[in-house]
Coordinates of C-alpha atoms in Angstrom, one line a residue:
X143 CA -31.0 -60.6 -21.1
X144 CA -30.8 -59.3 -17.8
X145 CA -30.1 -55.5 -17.2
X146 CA -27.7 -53.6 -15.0
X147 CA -30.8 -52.4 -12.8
X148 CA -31.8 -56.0 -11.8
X149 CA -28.6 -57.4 -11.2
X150 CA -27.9 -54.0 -8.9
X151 CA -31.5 -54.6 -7.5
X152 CA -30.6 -58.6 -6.7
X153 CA -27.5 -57.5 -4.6
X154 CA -29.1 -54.7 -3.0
X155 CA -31.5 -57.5 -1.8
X156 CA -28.9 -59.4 -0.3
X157 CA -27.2 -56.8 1.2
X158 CA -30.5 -56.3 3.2
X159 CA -30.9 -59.8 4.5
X160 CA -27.6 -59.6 5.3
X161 CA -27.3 -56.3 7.2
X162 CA -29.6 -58.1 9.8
X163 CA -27.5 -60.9 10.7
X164 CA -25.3 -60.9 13.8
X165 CA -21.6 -59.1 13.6
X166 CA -19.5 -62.4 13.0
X167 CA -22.1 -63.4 10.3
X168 CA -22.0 -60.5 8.8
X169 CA -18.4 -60.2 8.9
X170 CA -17.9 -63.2 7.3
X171 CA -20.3 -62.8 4.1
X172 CA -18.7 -59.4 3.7
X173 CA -15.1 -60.9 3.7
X174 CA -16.3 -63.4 1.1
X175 CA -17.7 -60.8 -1.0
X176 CA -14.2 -58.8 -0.6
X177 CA -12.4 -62.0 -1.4
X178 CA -14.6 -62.5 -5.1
X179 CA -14.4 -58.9 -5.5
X180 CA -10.4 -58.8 -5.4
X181 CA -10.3 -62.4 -7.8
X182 CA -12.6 -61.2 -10.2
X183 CA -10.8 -57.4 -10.7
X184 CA -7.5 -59.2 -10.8
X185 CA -9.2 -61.4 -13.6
X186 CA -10.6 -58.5 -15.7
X187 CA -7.1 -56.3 -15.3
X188 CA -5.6 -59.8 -17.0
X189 CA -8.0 -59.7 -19.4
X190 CA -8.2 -56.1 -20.3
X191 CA -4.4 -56.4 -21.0
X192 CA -4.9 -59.4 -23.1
X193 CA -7.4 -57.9 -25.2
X194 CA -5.7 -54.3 -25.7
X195 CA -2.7 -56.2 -27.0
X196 CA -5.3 -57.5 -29.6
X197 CA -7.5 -55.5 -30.8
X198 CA -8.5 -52.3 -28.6
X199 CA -11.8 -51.8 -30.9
X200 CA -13.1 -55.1 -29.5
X201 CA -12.2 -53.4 -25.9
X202 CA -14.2 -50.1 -26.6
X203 CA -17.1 -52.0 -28.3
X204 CA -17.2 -54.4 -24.7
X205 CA -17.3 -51.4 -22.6
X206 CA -20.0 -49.7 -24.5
X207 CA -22.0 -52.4 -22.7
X208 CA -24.0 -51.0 -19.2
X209 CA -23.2 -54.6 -17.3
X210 CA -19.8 -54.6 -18.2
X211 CA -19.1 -51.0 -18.3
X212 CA -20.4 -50.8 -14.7
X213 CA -18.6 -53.7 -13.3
X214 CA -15.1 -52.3 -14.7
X215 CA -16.4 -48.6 -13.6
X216 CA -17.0 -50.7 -10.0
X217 CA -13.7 -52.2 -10.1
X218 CA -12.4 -48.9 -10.8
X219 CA -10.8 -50.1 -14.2
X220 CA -12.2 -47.5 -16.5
X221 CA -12.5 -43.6 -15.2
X222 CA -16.1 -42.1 -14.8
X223 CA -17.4 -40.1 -17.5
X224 CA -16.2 -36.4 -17.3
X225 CA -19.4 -34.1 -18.1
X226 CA -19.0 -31.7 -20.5
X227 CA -17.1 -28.6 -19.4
X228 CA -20.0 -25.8 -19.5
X229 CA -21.8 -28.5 -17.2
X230 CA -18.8 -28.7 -14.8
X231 CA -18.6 -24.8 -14.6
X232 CA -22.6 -24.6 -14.2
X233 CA -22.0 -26.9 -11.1
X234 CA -19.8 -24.7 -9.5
X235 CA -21.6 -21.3 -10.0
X236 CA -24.4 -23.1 -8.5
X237 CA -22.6 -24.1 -5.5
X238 CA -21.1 -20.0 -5.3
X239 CA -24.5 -18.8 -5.7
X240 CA -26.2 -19.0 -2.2
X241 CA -23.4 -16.9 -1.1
X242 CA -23.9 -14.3 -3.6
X243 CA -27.3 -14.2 -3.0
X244 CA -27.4 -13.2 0.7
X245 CA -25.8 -10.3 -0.2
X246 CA -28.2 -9.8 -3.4
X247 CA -25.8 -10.5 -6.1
X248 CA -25.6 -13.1 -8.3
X249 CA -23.6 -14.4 -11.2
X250 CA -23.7 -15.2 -14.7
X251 CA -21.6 -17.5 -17.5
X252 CA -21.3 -15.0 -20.4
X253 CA -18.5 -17.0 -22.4
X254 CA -16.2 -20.2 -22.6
X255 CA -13.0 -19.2 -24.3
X256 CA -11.5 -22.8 -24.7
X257 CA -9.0 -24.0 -23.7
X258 CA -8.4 -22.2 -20.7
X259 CA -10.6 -19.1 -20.5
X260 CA -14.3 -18.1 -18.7
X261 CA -16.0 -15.1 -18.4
X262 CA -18.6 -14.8 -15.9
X263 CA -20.8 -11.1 -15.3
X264 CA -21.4 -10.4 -11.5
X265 CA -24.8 -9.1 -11.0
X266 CA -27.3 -7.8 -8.8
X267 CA -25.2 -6.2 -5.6
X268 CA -21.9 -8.3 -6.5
X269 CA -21.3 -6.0 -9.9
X270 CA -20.5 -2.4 -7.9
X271 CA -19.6 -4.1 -4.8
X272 CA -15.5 -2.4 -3.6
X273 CA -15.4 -6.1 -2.5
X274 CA -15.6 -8.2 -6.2
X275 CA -12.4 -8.3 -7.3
X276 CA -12.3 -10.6 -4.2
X277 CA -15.4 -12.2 -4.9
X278 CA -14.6 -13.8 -8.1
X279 CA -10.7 -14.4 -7.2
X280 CA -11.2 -16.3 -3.7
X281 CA -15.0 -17.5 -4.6
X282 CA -16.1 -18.1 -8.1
X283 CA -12.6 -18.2 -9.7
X284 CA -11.3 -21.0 -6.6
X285 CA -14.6 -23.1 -7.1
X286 CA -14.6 -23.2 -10.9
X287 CA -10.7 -24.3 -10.8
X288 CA -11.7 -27.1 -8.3
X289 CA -14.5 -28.6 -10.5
X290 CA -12.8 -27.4 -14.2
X291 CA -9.2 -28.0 -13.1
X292 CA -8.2 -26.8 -17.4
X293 CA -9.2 -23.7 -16.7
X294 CA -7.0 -21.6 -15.9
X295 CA -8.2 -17.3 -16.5
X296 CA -11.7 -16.5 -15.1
X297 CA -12.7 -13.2 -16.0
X298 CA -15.4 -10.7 -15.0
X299 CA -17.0 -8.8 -17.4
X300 CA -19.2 -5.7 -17.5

């Protein structure tokens, strides 16, 4: 059985023989590919409707496969995965933290209240700083809304 990482691996090969042809050329194969592209997701919508009037188990067992998940995923037929929200809010401390570090601060998750709740601790400089009440309303609390858009309360705690 061949795996998602070979067939990705084949077309990525293509791809290269094929980004050194001439512009017409090129042009051409990439219309082609656009053209099978557009038939075959109109032929997997039909059949995804087909097959969720029938049975939707048989629907989630097929997509549990990595070929066919990623071609529907590729097709944009199924959403990504969401990861897990302490992940999501991890992700955006990290991307406040450089900031909060040139001015010798940091910050730290200190609880998930679900469904709508964090608490983070600013520390280092950022926890006595006159300027933190902004810091977590226009920094941390903007950034953890853009990549946790259920959350709707962060809160600093001592």
């Amino acid at each position: 059985m061949v795996t998602l990482e070979e067939l990705v691996q084949e077309i990525s090969r293509f791809e290269a023989i094929i980004s050194e042809w001439d512009e017409s050329k090129r042009g051409v194969a990439i219309g082609l590919k656009r053209a099978i592209e557009e038939l075959h997701k109109e032929a997997l919508t039909r059949l995804i409707k087909s097959i969720k009037q029938e049975s939707m188990p048989a629907l989630r067992n097929a997509v549990k496969d990595e070929v066919v998940y990623g071609v529907l995923l590729y097709h944009e037929l199924v959403k990504p995965p969401t990861p897990p929200l302490a992940k999501r809010i991890q992700q955006a401390l990290d991307e406040v933290r450089p900031s909060l570090k040139s001015h010798n601060g940091d910050v730290e998750l200190v609880a998930i209240k679900e469904p709508d709740t964090v608490e983070v601790k600013l520390i280092g400089a950022c926890g006595n700083c006159p300027a933190s009440t902004l810091t977590l309303s226009q920094g941390i609390e903007q950034t953890i809304k853009i990549y946790c858009p259920e959350i709707i309360n962060v809160v600093a705690v001592k």
